[in-house]
Short mmCIF file of C-alpha atoms in Angstrom, two decimals:
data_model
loop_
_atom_site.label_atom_id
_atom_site.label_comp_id
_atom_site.label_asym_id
_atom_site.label_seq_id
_atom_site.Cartn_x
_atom_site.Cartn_y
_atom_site.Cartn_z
CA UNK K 128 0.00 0.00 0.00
CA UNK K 129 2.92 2.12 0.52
CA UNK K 130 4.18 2.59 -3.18
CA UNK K 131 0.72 2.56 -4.75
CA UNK K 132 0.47 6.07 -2.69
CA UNK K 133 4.06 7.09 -3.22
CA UNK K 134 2.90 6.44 -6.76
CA UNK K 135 0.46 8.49 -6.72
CA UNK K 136 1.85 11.44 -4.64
CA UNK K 137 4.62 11.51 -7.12
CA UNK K 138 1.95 11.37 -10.21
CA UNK K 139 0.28 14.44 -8.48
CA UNK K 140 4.00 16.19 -7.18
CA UNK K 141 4.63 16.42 -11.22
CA UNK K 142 1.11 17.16 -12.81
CA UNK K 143 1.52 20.61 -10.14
CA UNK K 144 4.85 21.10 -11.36
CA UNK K 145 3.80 21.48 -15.01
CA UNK K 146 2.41 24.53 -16.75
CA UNK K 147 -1.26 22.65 -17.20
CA UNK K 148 -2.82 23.94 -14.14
CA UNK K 149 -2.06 27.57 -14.52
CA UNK K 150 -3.34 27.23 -18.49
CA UNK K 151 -6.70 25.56 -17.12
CA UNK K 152 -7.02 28.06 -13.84
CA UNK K 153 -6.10 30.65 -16.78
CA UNK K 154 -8.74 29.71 -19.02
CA UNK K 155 -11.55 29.20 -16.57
CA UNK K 156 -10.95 32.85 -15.59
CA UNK K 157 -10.66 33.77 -18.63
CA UNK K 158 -14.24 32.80 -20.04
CA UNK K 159 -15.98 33.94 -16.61
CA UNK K 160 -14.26 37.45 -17.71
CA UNK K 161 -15.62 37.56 -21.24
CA UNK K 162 -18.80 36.60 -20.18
CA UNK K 163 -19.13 40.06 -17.70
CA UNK K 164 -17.51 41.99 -19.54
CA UNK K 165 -19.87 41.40 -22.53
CA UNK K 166 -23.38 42.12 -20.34
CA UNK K 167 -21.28 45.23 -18.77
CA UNK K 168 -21.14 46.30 -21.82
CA UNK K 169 -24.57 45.53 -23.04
CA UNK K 170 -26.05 47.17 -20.26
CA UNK K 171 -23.62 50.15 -20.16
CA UNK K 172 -25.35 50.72 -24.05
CA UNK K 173 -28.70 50.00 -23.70
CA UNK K 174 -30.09 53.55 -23.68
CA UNK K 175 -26.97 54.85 -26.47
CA UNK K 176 -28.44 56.64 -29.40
CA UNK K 177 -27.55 57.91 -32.74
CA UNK K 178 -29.08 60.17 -35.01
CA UNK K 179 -31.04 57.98 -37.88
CA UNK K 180 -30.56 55.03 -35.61
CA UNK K 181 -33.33 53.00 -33.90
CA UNK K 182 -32.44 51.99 -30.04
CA UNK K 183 -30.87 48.46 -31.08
CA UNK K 184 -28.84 49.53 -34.16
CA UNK K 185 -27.45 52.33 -32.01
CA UNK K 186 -26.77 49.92 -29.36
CA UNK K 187 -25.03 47.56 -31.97
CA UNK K 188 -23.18 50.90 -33.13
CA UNK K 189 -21.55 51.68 -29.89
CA UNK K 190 -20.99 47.91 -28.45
CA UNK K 191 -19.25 47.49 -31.77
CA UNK K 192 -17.21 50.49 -31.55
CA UNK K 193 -16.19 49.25 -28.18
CA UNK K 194 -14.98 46.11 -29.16
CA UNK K 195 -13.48 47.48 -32.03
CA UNK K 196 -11.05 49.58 -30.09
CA UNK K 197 -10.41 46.98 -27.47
CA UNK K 198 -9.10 44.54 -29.71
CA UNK K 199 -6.82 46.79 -31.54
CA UNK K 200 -5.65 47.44 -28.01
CA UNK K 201 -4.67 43.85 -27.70
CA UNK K 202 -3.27 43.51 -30.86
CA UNK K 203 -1.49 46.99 -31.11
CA UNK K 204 0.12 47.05 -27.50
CA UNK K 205 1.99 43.79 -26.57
CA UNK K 206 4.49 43.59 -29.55
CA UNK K 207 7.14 45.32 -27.94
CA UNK K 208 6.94 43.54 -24.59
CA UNK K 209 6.43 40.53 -25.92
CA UNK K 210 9.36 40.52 -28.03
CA UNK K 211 11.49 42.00 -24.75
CA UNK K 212 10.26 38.84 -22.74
CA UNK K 213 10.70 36.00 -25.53
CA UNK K 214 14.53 37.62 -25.78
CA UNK K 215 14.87 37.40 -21.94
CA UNK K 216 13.81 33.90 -21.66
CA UNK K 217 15.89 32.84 -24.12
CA UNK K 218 19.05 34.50 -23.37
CA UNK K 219 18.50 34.84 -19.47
CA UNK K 220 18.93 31.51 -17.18
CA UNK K 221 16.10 31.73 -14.67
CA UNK K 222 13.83 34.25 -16.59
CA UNK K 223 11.99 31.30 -18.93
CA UNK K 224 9.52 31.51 -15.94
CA UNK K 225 8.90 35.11 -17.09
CA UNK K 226 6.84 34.37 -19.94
CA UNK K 227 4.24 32.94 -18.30
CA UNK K 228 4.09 34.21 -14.81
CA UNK K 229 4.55 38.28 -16.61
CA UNK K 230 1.19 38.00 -18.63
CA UNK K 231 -0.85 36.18 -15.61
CA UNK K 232 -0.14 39.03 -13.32
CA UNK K 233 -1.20 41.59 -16.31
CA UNK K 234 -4.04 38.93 -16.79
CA UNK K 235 -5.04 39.66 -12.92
CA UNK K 236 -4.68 43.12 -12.78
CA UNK K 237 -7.33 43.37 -15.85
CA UNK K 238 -9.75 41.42 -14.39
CA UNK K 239 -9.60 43.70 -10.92
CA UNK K 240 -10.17 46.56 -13.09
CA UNK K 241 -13.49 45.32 -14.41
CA UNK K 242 -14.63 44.43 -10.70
CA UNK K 243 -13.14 48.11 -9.92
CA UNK K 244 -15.18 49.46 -12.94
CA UNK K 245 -18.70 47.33 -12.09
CA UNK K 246 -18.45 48.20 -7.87
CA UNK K 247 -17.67 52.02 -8.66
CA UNK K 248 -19.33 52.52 -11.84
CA UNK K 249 -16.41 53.95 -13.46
CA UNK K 250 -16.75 55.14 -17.14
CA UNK K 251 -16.37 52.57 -19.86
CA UNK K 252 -13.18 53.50 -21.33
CA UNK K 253 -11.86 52.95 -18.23
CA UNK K 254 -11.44 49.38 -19.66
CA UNK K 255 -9.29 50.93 -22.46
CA UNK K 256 -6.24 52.04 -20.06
CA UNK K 257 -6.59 48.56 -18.21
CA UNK K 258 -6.21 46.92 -21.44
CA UNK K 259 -3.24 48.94 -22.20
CA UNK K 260 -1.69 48.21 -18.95
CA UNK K 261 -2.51 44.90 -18.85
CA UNK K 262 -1.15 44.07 -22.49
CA UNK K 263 1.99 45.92 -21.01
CA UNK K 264 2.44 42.63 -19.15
CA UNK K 265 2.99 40.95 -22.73
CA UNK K 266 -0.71 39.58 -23.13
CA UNK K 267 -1.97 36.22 -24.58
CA UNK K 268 1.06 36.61 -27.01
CA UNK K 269 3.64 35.78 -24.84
CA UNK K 270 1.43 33.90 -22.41
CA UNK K 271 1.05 31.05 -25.20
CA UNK K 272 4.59 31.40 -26.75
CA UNK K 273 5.77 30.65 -22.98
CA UNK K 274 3.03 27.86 -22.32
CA UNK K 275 4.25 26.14 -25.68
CA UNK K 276 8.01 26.77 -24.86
CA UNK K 277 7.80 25.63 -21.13
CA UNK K 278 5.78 22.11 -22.78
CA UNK K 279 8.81 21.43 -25.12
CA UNK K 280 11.28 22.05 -22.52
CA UNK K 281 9.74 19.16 -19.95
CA UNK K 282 9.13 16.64 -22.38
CA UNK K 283 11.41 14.73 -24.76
CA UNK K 284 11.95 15.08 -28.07
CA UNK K 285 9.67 11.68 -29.21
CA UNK K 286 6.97 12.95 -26.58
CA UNK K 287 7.22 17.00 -27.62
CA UNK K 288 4.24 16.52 -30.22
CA UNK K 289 1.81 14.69 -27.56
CA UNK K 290 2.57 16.91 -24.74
CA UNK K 291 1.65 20.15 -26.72
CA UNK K 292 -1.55 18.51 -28.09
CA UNK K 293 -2.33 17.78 -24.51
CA UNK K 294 -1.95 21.03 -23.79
CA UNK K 295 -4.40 22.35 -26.73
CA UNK K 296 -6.89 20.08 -25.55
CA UNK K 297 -6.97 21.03 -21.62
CA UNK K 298 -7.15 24.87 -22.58
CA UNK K 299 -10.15 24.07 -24.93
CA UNK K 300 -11.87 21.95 -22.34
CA UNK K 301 -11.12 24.34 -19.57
CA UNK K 302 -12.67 27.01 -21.98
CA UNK K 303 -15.93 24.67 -22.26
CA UNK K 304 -16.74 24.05 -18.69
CA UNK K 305 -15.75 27.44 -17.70
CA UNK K 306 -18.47 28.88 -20.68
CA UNK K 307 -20.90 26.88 -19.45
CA UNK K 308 -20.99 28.01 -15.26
CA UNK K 309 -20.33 31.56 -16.24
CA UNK K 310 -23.77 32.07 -17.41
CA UNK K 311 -25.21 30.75 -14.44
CA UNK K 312 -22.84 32.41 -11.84
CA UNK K 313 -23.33 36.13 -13.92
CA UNK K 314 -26.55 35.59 -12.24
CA UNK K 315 -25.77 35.02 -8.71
CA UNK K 316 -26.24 38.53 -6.95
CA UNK K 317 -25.27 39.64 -3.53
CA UNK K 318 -26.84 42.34 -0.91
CA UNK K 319 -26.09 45.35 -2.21
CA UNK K 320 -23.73 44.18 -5.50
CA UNK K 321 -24.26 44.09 -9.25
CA UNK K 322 -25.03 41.24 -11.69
CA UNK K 323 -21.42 39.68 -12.30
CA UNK K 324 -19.49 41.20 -9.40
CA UNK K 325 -19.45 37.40 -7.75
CA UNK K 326 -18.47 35.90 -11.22
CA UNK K 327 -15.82 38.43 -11.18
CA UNK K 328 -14.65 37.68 -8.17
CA UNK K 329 -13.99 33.97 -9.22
CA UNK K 330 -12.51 35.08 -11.92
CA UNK K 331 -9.86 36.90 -10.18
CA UNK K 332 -9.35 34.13 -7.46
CA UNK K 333 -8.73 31.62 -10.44
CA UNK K 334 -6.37 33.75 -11.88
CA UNK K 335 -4.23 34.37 -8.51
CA UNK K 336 -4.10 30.96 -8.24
CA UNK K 337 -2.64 30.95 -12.11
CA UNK K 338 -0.37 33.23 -11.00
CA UNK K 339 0.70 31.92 -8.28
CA UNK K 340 1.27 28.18 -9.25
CA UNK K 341 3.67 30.02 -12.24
CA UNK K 342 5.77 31.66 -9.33
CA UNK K 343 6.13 28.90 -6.40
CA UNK K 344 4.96 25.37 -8.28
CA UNK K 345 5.97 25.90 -12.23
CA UNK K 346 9.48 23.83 -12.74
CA UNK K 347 11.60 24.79 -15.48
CA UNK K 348 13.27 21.96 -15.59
CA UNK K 349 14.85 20.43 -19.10
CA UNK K 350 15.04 17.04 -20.29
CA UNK K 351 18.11 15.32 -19.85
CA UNK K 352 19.46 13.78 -23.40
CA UNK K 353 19.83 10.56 -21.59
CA UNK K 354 18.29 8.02 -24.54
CA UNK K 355 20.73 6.05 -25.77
CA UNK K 356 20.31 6.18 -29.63
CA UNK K 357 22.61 4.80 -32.55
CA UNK K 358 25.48 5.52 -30.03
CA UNK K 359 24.37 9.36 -29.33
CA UNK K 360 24.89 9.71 -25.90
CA UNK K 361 27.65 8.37 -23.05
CA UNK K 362 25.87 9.34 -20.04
CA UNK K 363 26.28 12.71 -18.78
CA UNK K 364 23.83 15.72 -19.47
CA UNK K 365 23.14 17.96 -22.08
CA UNK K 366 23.93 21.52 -21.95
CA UNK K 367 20.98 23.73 -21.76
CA UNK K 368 22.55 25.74 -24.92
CA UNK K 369 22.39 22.28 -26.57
CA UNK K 370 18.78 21.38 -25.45
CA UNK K 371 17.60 24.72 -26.95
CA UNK K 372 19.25 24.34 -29.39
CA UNK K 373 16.82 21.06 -30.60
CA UNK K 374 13.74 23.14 -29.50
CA UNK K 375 14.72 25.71 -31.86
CA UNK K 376 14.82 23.13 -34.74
CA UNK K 377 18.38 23.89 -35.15
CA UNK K 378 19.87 20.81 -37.71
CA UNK K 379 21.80 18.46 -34.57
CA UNK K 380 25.07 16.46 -35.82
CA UNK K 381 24.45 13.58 -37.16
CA UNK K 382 25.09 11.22 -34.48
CA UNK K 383 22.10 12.42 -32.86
CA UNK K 384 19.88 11.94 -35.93
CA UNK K 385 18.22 8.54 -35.89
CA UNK K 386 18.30 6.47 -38.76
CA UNK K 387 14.41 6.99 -39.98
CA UNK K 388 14.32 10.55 -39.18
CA UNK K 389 13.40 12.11 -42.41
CA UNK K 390 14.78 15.29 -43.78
CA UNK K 391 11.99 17.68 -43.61
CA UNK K 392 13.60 20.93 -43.41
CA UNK K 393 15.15 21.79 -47.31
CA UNK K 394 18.75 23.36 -47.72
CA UNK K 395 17.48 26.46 -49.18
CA UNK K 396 13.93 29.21 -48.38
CA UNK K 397 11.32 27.87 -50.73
CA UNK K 398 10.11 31.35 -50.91
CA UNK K 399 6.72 30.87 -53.25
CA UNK K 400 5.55 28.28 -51.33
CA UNK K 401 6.26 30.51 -48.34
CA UNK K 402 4.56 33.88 -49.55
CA UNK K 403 1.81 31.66 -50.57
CA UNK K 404 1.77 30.30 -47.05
CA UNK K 405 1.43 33.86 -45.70
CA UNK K 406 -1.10 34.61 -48.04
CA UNK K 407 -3.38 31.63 -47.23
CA UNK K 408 -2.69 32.28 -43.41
CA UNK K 409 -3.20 36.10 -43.44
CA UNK K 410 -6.95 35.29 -45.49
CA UNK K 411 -7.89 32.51 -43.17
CA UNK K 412 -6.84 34.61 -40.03
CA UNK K 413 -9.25 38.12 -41.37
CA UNK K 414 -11.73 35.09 -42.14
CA UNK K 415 -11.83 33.45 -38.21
CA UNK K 416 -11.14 36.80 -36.35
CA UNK K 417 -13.21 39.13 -38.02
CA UNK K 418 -16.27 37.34 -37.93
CA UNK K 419 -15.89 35.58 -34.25
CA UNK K 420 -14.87 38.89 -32.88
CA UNK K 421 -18.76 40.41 -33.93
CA UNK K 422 -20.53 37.08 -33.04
CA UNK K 423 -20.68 38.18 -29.68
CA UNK K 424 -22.20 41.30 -30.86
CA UNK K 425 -24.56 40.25 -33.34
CA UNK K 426 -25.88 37.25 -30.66
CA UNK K 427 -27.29 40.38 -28.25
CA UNK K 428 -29.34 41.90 -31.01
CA UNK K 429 -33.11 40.52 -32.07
CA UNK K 430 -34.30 37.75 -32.89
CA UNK K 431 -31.67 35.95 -31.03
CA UNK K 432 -31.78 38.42 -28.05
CA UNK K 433 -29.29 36.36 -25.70
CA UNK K 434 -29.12 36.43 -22.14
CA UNK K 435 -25.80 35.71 -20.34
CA UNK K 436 -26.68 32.35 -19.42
CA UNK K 437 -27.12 31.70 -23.25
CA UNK K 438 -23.87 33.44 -23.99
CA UNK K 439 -22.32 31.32 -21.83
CA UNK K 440 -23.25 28.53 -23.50
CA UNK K 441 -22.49 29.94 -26.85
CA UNK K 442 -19.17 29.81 -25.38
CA UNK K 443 -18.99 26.51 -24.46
CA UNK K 444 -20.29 25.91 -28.30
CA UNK K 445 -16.73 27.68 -29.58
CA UNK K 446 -14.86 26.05 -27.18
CA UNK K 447 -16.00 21.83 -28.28
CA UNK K 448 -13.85 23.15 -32.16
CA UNK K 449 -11.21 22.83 -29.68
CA UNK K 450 -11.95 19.05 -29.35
CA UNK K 451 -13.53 18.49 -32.76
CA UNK K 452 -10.59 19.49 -34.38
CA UNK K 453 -8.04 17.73 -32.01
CA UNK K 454 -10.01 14.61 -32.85
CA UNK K 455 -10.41 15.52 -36.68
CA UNK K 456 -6.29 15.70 -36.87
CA UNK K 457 -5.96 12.24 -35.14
CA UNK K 458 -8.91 10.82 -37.42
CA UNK K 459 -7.53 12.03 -40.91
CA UNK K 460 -4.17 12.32 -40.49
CA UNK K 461 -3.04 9.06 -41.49
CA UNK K 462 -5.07 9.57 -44.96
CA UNK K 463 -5.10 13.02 -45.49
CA UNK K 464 -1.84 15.01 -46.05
CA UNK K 465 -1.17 18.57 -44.58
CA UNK K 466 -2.45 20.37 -47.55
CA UNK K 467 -6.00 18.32 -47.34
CA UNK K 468 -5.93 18.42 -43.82
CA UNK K 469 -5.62 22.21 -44.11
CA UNK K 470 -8.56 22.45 -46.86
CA UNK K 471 -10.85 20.20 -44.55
CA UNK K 472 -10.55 22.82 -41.77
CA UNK K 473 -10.96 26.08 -44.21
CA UNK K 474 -14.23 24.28 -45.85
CA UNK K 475 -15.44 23.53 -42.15
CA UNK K 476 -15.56 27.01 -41.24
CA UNK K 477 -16.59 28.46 -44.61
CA UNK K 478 -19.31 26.47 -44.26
CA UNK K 479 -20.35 27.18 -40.99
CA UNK K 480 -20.15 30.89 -41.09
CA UNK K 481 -21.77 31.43 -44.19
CA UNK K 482 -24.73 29.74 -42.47
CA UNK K 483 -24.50 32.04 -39.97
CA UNK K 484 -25.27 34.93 -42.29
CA UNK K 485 -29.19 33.09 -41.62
CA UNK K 486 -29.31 32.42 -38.62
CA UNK K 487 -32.36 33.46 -37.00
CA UNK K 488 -33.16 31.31 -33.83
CA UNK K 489 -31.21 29.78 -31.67
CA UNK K 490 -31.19 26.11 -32.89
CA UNK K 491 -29.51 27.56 -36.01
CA UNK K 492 -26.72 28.87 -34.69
CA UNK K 493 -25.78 25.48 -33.02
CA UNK K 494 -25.91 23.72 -36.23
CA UNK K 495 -23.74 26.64 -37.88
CA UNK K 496 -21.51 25.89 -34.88
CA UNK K 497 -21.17 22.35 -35.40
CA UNK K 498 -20.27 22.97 -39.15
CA UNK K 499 -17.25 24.86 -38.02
CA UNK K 500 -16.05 21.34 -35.82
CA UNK K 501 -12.87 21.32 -38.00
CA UNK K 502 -12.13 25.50 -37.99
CA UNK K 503 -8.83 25.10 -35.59
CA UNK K 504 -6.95 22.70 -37.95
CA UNK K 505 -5.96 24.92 -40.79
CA UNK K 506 -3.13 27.72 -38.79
CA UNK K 507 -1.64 24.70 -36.86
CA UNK K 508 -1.08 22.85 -40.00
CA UNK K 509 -0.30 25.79 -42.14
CA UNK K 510 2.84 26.66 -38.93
CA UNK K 511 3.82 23.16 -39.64
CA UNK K 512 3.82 22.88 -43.85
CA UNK K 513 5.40 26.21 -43.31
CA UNK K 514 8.52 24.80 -40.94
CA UNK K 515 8.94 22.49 -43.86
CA UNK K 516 9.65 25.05 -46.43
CA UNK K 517 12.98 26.58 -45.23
CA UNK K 518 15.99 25.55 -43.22
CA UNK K 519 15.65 24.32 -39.85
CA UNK K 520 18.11 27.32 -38.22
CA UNK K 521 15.17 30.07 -39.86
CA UNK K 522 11.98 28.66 -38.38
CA UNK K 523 11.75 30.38 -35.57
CA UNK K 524 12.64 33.78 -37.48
CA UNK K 525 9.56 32.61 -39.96
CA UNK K 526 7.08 32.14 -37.18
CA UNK K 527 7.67 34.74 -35.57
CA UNK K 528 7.30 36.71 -38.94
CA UNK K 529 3.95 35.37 -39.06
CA UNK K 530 2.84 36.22 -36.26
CA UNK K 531 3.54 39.84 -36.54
CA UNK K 532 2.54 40.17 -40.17
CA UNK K 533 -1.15 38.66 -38.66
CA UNK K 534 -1.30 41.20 -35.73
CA UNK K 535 -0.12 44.02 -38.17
CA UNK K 536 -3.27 42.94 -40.60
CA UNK K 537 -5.75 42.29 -37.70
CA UNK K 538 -5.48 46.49 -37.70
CA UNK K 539 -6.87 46.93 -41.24
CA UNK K 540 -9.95 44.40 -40.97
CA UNK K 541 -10.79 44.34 -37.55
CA UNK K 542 -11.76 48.50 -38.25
CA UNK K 543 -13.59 46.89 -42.05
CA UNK K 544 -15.44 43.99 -40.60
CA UNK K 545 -16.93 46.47 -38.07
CA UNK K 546 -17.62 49.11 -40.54
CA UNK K 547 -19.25 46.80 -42.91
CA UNK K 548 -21.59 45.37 -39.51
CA UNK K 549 -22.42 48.66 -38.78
CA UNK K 550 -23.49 49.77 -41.94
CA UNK K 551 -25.23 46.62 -42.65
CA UNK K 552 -27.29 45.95 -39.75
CA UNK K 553 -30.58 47.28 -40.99
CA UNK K 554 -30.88 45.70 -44.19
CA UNK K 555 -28.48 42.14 -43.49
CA UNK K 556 -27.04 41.81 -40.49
CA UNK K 557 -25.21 38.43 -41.68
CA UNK K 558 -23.06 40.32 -44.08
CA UNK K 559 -19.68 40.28 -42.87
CA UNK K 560 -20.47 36.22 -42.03
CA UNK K 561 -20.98 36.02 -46.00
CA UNK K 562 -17.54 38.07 -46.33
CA UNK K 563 -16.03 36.27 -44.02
CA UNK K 564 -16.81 32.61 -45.71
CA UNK K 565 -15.90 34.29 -49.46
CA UNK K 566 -12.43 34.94 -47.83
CA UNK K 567 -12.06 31.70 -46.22
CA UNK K 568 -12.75 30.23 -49.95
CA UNK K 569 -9.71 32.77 -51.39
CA UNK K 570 -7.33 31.14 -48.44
CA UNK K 571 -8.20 27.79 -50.49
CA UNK K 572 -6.63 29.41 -53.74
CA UNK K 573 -2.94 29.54 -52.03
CA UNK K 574 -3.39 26.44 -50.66
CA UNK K 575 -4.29 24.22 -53.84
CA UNK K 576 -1.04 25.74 -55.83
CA UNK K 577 1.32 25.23 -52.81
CA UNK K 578 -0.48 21.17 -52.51
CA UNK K 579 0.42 21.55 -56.59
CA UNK K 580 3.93 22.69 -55.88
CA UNK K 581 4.80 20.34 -53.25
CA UNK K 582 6.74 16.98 -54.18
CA UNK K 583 4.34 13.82 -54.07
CA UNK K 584 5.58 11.70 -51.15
CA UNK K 585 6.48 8.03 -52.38
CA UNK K 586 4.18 5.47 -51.01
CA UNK K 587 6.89 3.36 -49.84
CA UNK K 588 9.28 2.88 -47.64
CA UNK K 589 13.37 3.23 -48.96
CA UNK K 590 15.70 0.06 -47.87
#
């Protein structure tokens, strides 16, 4: 009886020391935010009015404009820090903790500023400044980039793949349970407090616990290169320059290269496939984020008219493409090759949102939901075709390059896709759903000549 608990003590004593719990305490706050934020605002612009306007397009109007701003905020304000924290935890023993535990704490001090804002009744745009602050912190930019980083570091090379999955799926699962409660707990009221100030206050508990777990329980430590393979290793430890070095995709010499590895990574930058790459990514990314930004918007509005227990569960609806497209990946992946794979998920979502232009009850928008159960597959795959296109030593520099040129083009269409809703909303409020699936199809153009362009892979194995 003794080592069955030892067993399990130790089980527990390493699940704590991972970054999991602070991604799912993260998350959980996370959607309980959203979910008050969105009926502070709704209330907040119940009574707004503009001239030639009727009460609910002017309330559309401003919630819009809200949002509008606040995610060009988020997308405007964290490049600097964020590239100032990757650098440190990557050149700075100790500070790969950073990355994670930096955002959290911005994370917390956001959600005390909406609590702050509901108790006190401070003016809206209150929220704008905490945004600013709290993206200051590096935001869900470098929160990720660390979460993904600290994953590869604990887990071996054959393992890396699996552990990050793992990690994909507990965030999306934390986001569905957490969308479903908040609903429910925006309701809860206490003597003399607002609607949401007790789902708030979760909120901000979950998240000092996120924070806290990434200061006093998060271990950095780094596999040992202990596996004995084709002769690779005679017993002592890697350096951590070397380990790094392998999580950076850096070629390794060719005693540490098993025999079946194949070469992915060509000699030279395959730049058309890469600007086509870039292309498909920047048109699929407008596609996702312009229209799921306003679905929260349009969902308040007649005839769906939700309340926030339905929003919550809206939520949770977003939150199962997590799992759908997990599942979809380990489903087709063994007869579908990246290109395919990435065309399943981009027809998935055109699909789905293009039915959302219709929607007009709220049993349609859970079938146009599950229609977009493959939507999360196409910028994973796309990351990975795109590693595959130049030399191990410049993917990093690539990624990183898309990531900007996305934020940098989320300020052009996040501004359009809000114009167009605005201007739209008396005649067809769906537009910019109908928009959004015609760009999703014009990702699919780049796509199909890069799957042209790309060598067939034999069917066989070589002696």
């Amino acid at each position: 009886m003794v080592l069955p608990a030892r067993l399990c003590l130790a089980a527990v004593g390493a699940a704590l020391s991972g970054v999991e719990p602070a991604v799912v305490l993260h998350q959980v706050a996370g959607t309980f935010f959203d979910t008050a934020l969105l009926m502070e605002v709704k209330e907040r612009y119940a009574n707004a009015s503009y001239p030639g306007l009727s009460t609910e397009e002017s309330q559309q109007k401003a919630m819009s404009d809200f949002y509008m701003t606040y995610h060009l905020i988020i997308r405007l304000t964290p490049i600097v820090p964020a590239l100032i924290l990757a650098r440190l935890g990557d050149r700075c023993r100790g500070w790969r903790r950073a990355t994670v535990a930096a955002p959290l704490c911005g994370y917390l001090l956001f959600r005390v500023a909406l609590l702050l804002l509901l108790v006190f009744r401070l003016p809206l745009p209150f929220m704008f400044g905490a945004t600013v602050l709290y993206e200051l912190f590096g935001g869900h930019c470098t929160f990720w980039s660390g979460v993904m980083t600290v994953t590869a570091l604990r887990s071996t090379a054959r393992e890396r793949a699996k552990a990050i999955m793992r990690v994909e799926l507990l965030y999306g699962l934390a986001g569905l349970l957490g969308s479903l409660a908040s609903g429910h707990l925006f309701l809860v009221k206490t003597v003399g407090w607002a609607e949401g100030t007790v789902l708030l206050a979760l909120s901000i508990l979950l998240e000092l616990l996120g924070f806290l777990h990434s200061i006093f329980l998060l271990k950095m430590k780094q596999t040992e290169a202990k596996e004995t393979s084709l002769g690779e290793v005679d017993g002592g430890e890697e350096e951590e320059g070397e380990e790094e070095r392998r999580i950076l995709l850096i070629p390794p010499s060719s005693k540490d290269v098993p025999a079946d590895t194949p070469a992915d990574a060509p000699a030279r930058v395959m730049w058309v496939n890469v600007v086509l790459l870039f292309v498909a990514a920047a048109l699929y990314d407008a596609a996702v984020v312009g229209a799921v930004e306003l679905l929260a918007v349009f969902v308040i509005k007649e005839p769906l008219s939700w309340s926030a227990t339905q929003v919550g569960y809206g939520d949770a609806a977003g939150c199962t493409i997590f799992l759908t497209s997990f599942l979809g990946v380990l489903l087709f992946r063994r007869c579908l090759n990246e290109v395919l794979l990435i065309m399943l998920g981009m027809a998935s979502f055109a699909s789905g949102i293009y039915f959302m232009s219709y929607v007009t009850a709220t049993y349609m928008f859970y079938l146009a939901r599950s229609l977009n159960m493959f939507a999360l597959i196409p910028l994973p795959t796309i990351r990975s075709l795109l590693s595959k296109q130049v030399p191990a030593s410049a993917c990093g520099t690539t990624f990183t390059a898309l990531q900007l040129s996305l934020k940098f083009a989320g300020l052009a269409y996040v501004p359009a896709f809000t114009k167009i809703y605005q201007n739209s909303l008396a005649w067809f409020p769906g537009l910019v759903f109908t928009l959004s699936s015609a760009l999703t199809v014009l990702a699919m153009i780049p796509i199909s000549v890069v799957g042209c362009r790309l060598p067939r892979t034999p069917q066989y194995e070589p002696l």
